[in-house]
PDB file of C-alpha atoms in Angstrom:
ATOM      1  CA  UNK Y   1      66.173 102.018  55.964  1.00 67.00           C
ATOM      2  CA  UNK Y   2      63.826 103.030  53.148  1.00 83.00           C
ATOM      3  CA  UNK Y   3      66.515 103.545  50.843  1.00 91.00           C
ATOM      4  CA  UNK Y   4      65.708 104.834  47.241  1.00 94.00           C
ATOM      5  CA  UNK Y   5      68.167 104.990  44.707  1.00 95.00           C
ATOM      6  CA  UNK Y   6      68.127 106.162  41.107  1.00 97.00           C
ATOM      7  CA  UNK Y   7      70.337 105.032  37.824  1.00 97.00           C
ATOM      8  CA  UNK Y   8      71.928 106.993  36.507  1.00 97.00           C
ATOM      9  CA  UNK Y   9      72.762 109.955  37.874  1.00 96.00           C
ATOM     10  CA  UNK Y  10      73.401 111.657  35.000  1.00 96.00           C
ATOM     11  CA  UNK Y  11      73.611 111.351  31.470  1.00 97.00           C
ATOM     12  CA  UNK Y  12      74.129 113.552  27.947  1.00 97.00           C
ATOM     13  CA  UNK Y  13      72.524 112.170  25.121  1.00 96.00           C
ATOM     14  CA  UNK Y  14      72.184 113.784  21.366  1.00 96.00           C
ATOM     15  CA  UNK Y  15      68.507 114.852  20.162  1.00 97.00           C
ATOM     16  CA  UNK Y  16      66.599 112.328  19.217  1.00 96.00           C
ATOM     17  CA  UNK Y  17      67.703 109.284  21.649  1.00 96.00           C
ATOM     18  CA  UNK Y  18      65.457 107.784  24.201  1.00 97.00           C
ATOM     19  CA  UNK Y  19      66.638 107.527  27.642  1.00 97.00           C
ATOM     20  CA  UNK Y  20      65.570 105.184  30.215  1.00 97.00           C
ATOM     21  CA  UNK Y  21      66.041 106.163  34.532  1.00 98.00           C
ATOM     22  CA  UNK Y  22      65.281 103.822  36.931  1.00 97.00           C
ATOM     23  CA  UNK Y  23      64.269 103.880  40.452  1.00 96.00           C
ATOM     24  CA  UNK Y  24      64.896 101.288  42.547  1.00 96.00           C
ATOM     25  CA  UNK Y  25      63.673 100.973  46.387  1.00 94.00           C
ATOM     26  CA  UNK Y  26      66.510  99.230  48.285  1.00 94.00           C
ATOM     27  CA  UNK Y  27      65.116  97.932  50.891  1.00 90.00           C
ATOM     28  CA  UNK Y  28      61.461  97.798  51.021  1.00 91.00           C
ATOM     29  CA  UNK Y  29      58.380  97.598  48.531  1.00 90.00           C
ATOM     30  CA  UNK Y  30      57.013 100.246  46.876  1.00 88.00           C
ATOM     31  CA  UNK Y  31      53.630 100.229  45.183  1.00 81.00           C
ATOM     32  CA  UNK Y  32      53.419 103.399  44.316  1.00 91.00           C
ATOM     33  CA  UNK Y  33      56.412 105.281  42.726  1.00 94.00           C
ATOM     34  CA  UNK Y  34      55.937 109.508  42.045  1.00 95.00           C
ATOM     35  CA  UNK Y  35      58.071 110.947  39.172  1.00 97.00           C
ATOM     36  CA  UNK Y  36      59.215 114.471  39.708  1.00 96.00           C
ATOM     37  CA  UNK Y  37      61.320 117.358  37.264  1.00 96.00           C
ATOM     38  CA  UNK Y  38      63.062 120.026  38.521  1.00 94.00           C
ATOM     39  CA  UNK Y  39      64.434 122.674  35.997  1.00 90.00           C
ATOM     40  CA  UNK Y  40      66.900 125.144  37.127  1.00 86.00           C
ATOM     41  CA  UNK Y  41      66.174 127.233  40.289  1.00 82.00           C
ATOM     42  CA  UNK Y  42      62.495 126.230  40.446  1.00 87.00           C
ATOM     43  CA  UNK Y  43      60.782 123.477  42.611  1.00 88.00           C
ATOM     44  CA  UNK Y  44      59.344 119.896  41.750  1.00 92.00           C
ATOM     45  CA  UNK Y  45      56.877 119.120  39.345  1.00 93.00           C
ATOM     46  CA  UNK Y  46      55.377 115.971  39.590  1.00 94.00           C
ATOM     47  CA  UNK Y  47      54.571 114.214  36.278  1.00 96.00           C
ATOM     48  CA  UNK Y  48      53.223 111.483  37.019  1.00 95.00           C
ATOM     49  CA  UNK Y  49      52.301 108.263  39.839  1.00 93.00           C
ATOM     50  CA  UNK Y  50      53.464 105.066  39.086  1.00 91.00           C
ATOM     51  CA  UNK Y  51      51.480 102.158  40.212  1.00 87.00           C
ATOM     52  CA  UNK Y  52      52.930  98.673  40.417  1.00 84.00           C
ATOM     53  CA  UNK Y  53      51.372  96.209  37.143  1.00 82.00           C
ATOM     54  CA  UNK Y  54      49.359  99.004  36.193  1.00 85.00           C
ATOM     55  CA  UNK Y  55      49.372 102.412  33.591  1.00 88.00           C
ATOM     56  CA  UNK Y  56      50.914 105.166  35.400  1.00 92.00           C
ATOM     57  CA  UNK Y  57      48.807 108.648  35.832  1.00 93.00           C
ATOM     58  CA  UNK Y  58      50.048 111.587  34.462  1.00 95.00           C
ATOM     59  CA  UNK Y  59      49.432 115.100  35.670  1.00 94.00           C
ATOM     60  CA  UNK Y  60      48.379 117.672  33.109  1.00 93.00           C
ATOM     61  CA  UNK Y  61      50.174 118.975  30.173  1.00 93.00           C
ATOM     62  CA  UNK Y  62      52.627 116.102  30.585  1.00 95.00           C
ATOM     63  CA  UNK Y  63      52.773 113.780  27.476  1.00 94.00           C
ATOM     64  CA  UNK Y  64      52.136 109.887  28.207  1.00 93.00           C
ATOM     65  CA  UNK Y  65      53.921 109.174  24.692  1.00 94.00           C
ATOM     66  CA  UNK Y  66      57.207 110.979  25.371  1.00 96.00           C
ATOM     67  CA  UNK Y  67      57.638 109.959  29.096  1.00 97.00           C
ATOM     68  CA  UNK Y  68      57.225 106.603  29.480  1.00 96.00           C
ATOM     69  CA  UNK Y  69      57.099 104.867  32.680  1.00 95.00           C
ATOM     70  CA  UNK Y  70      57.093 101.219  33.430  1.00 91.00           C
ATOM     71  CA  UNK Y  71      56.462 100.012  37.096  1.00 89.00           C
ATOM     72  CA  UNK Y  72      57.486  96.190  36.987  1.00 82.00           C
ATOM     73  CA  UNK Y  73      57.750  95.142  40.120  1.00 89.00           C
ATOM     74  CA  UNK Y  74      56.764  96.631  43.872  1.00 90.00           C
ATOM     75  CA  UNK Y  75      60.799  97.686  43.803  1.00 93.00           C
ATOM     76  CA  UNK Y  76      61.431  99.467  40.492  1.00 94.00           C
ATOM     77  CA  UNK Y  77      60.237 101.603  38.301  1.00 95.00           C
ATOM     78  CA  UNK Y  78      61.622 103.036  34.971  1.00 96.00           C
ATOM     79  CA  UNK Y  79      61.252 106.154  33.222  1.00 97.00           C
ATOM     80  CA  UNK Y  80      62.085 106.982  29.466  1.00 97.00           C
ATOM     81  CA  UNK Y  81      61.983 110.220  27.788  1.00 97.00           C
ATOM     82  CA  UNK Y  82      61.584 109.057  24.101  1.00 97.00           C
ATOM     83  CA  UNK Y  83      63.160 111.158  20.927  1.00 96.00           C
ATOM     84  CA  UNK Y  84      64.683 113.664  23.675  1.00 96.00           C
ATOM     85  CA  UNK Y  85      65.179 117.302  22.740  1.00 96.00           C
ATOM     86  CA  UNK Y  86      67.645 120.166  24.501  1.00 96.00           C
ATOM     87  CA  UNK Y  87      63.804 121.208  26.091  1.00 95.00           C
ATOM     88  CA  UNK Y  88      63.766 117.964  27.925  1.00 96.00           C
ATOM     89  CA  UNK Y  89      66.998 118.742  29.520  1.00 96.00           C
ATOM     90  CA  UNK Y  90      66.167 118.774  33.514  1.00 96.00           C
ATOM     91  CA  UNK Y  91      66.860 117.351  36.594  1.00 96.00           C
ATOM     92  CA  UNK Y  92      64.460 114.431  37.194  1.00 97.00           C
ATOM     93  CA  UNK Y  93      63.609 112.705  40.320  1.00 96.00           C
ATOM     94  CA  UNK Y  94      61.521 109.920  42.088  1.00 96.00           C
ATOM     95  CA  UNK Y  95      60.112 109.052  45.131  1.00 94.00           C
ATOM     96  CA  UNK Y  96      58.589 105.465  46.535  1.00 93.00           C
ATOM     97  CA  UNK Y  97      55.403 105.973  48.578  1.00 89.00           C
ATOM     98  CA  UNK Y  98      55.787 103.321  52.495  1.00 86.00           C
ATOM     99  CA  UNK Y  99      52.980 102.785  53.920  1.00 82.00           C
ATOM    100  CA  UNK Y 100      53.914 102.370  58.235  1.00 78.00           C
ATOM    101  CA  UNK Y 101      51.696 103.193  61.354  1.00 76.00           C
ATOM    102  CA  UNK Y 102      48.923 104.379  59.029  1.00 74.00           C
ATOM    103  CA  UNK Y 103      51.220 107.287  57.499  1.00 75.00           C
ATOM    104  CA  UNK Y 104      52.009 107.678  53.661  1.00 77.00           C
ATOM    105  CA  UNK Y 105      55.561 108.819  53.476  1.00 83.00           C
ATOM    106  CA  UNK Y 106      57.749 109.138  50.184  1.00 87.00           C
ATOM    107  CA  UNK Y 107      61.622 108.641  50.270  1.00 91.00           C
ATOM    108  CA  UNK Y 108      63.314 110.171  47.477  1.00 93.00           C
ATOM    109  CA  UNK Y 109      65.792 109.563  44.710  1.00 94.00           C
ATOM    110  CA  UNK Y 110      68.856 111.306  44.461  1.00 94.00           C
ATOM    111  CA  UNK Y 111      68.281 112.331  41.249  1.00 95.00           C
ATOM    112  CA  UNK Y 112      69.084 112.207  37.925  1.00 97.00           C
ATOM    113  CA  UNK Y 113      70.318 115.543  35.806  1.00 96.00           C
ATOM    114  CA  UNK Y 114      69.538 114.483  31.888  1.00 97.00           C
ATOM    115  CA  UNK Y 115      71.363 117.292  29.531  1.00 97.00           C
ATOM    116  CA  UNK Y 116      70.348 116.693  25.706  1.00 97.00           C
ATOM    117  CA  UNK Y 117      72.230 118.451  23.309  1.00 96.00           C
TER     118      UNK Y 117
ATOM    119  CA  UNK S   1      47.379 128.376  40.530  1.00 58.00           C
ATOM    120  CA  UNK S   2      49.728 128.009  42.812  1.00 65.00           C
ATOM    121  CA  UNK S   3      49.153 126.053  45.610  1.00 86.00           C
ATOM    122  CA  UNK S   4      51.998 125.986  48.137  1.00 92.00           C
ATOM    123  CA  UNK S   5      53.618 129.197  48.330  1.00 93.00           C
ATOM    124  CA  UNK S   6      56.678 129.855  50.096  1.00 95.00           C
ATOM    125  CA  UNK S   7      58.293 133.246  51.224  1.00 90.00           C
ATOM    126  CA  UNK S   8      60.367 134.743  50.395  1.00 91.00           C
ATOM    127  CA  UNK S   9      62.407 133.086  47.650  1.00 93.00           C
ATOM    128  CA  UNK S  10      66.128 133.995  48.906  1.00 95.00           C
ATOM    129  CA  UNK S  11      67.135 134.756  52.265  1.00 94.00           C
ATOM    130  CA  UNK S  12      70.910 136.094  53.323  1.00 96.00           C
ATOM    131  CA  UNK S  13      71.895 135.711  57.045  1.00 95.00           C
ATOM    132  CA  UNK S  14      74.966 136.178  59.002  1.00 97.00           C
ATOM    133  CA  UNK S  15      75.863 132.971  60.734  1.00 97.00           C
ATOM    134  CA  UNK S  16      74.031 132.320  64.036  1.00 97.00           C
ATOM    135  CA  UNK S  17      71.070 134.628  63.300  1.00 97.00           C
ATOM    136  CA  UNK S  18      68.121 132.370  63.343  1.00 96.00           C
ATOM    137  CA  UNK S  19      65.965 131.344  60.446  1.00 95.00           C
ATOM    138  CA  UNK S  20      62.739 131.181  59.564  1.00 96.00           C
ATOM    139  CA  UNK S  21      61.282 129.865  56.462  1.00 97.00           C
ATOM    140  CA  UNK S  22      57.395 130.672  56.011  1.00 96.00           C
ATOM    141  CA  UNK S  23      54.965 128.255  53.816  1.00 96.00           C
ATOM    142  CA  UNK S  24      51.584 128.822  52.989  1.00 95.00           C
ATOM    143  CA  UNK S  25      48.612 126.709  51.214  1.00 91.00           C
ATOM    144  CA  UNK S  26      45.398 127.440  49.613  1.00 87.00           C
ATOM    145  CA  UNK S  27      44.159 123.662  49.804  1.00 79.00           C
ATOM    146  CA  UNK S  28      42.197 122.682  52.671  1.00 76.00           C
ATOM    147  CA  UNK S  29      42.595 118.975  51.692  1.00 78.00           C
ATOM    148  CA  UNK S  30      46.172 119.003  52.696  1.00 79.00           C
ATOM    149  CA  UNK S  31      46.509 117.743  55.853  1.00 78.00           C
ATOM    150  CA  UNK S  32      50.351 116.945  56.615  1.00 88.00           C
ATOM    151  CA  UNK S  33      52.971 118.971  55.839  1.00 91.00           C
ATOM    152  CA  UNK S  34      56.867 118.032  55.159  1.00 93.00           C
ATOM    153  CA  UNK S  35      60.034 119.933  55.073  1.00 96.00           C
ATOM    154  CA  UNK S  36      62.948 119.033  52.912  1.00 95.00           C
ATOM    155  CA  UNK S  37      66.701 120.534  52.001  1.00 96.00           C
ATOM    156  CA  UNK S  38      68.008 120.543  48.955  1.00 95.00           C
ATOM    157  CA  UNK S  39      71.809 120.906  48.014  1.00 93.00           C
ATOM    158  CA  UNK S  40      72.399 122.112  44.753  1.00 89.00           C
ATOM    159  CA  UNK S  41      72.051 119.483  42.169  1.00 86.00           C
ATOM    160  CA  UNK S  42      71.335 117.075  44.510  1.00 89.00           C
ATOM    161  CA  UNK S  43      68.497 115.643  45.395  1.00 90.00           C
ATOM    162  CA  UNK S  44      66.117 115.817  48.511  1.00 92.00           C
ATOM    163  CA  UNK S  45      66.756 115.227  52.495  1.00 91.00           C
ATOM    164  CA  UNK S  46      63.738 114.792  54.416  1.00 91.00           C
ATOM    165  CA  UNK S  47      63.972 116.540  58.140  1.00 94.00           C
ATOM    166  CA  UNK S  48      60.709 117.123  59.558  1.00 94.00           C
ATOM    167  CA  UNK S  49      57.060 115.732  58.638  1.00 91.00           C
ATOM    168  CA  UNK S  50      53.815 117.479  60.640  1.00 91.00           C
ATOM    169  CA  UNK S  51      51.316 115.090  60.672  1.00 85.00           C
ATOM    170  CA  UNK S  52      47.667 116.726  60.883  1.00 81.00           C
ATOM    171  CA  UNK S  53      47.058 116.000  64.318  1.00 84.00           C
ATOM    172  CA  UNK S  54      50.323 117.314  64.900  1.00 87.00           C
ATOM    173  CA  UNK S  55      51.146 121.234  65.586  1.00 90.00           C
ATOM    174  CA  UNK S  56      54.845 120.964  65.548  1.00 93.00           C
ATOM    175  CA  UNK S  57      57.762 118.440  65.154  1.00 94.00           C
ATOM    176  CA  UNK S  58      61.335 119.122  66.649  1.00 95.00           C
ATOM    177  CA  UNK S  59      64.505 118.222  65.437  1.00 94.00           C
ATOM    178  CA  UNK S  60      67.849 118.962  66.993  1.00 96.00           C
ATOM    179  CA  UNK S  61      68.419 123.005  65.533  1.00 97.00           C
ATOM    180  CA  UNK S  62      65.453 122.777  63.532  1.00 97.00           C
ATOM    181  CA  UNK S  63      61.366 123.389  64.550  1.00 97.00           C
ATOM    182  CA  UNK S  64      58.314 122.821  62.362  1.00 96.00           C
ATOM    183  CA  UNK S  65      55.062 124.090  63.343  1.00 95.00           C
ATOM    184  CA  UNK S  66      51.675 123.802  61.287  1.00 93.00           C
ATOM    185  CA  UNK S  67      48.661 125.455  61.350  1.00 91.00           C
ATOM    186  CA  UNK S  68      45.884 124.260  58.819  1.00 87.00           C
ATOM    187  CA  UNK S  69      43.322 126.729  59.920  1.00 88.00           C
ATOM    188  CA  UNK S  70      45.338 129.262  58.489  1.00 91.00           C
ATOM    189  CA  UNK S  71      46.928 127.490  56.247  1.00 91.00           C
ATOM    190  CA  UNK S  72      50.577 128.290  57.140  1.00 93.00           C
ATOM    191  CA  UNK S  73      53.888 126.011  58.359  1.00 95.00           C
ATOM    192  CA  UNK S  74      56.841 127.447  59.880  1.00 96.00           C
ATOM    193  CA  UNK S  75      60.277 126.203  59.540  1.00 97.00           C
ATOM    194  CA  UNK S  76      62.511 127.800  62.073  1.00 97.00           C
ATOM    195  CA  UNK S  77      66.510 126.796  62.320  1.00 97.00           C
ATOM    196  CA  UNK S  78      68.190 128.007  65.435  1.00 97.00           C
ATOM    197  CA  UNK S  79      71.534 129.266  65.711  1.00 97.00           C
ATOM    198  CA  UNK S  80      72.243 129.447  61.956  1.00 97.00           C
ATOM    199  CA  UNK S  81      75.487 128.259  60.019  1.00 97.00           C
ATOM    200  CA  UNK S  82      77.291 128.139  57.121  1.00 97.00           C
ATOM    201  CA  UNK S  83      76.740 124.217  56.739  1.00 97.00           C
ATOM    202  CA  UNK S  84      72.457 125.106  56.931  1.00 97.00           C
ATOM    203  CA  UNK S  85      73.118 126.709  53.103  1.00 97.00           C
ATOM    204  CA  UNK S  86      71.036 124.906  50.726  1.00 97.00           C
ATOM    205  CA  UNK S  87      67.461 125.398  49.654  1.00 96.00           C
ATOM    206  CA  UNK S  88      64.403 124.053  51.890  1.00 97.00           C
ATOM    207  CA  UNK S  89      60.963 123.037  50.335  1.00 96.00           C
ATOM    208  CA  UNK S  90      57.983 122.665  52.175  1.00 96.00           C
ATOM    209  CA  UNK S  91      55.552 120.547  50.259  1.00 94.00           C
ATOM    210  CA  UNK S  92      51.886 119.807  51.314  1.00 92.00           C
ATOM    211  CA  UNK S  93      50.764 115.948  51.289  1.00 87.00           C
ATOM    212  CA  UNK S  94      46.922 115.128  49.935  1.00 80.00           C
ATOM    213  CA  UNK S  95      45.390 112.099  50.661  1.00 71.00           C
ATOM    214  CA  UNK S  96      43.777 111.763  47.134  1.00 68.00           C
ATOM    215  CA  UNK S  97      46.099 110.249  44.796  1.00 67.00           C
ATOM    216  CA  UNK S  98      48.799 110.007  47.969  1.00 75.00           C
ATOM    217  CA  UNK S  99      50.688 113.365  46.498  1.00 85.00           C
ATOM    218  CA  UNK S 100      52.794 115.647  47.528  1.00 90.00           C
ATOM    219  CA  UNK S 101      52.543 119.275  45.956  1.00 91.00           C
ATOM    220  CA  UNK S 102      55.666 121.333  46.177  1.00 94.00           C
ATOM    221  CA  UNK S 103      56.554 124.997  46.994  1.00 94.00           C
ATOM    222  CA  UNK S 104      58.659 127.162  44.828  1.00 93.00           C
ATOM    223  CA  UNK S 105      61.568 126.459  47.643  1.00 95.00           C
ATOM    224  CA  UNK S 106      63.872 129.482  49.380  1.00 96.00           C
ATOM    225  CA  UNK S 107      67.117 129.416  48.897  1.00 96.00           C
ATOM    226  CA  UNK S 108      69.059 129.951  52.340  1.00 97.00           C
ATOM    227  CA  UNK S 109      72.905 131.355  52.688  1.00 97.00           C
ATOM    228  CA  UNK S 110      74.084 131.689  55.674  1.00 97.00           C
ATOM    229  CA  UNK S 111      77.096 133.928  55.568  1.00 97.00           C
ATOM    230  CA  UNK S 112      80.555 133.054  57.795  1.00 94.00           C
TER     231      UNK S 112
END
């Protein structure tokens, strides 16, 4: 169980497009949703939490306008990098938070590796 | 500021040498402490979680151990192999805002 998938797993866009990623949780409910980006040879950054039928919070330096997340529904959330540039070219992951036993525990994504050219 | 450090970055072992991966961090409000591999461009595998009243978790090959006084975590992976290549993050879990804060990662070969 606690299955997390992500769509899609990659994609190459021109400058200038929007792309949207979702995250789905498979197999149980999520209301809370983390959004991660990896560039080459470093470790996760989170950008921002996703809370189900509310505005997501963004960690610093991280612009609301140009990542947009949506969080629908307690099993998927979406996240669009608007008027992409090569800069926003990274590997981006997510994670859905399951609450069990009194323990927070996030089950992540499998990524998705955006290249803008 | 960095606040889960892990060391060192790279490490280069001959196959069934044992491992072990060291993580440190600054901020007392942590309280459990994960371990996860990462293959390159994929994404993460979860294989041990410490819970704060915890002091170590066991896994087959693999042993966490945590010690928030000090502010340290330990992954150790017995008996090494080529297969146990991939890059291991430790990342620190806060209760306030239910996040998890990542270390840089070290990047493990294990050499046939």
């Amino acid at each position: 169980g606690a299955v997390v998938s992500q769509h899609p797993s990659r994609v190459i866009c021109k400058s200038g497009t929007s792309v949207k990623i979702e995250c789905r949780s498979l197999d149980f409910q999520a209301t809370t949703m983390f959004w991660y980006r990896q560039f080459p040879k470093q470790s996760l950054m989170l950008m921002a939490t996703s809370n189900e039928g509310s505005k997501a919070t963004y960690e610093q330096g991280v612009e609301k306008d140009k990542f947009l997340i949506n969080h629908a529904s307690l099993t998927l959330s979406t996240l669009t990098v608007t008027s992409a540039h090569p800069e926003d070219s990274s590997f981006y992951i997510c994670s859905a938070s399951l609450r069990s036993g009194g323990t927070e525990t996030q089950y992540f994504g499998p990524g998705t590796r955006l290249l803008v050219l | 500021k960095q606040e889960v450090t892990q060391i060192p970055a790279a490490l280069s072992v001959p196959e069934g040498e044992n491992l072990v991966l060291n993580c440190s961090f600054t901020d007392s409000a942590i309280y459990n402490l994960q371990w996860f591999r990462q293959d390159p461009g994929k994404g993460l595998t979860s294989l041990l979680l410490i819970q704060s009243s915890q002091r170590e978790q066991t896994s087959g090959r693999l042993n966490a151990s945590l010690d928030k006084s000090s502010g340290r975590s330990t992954l150790y992976i017995a008996a090494s192999q080529p297969g146990d290549s991939a890059t291991y993050l430790c990342a620190g879990f806060k209760a306030a805002g239910n996040k998890l804060t990542f270390g840089g990662g070290t990047r493990v070969l294990v050499k046939p």
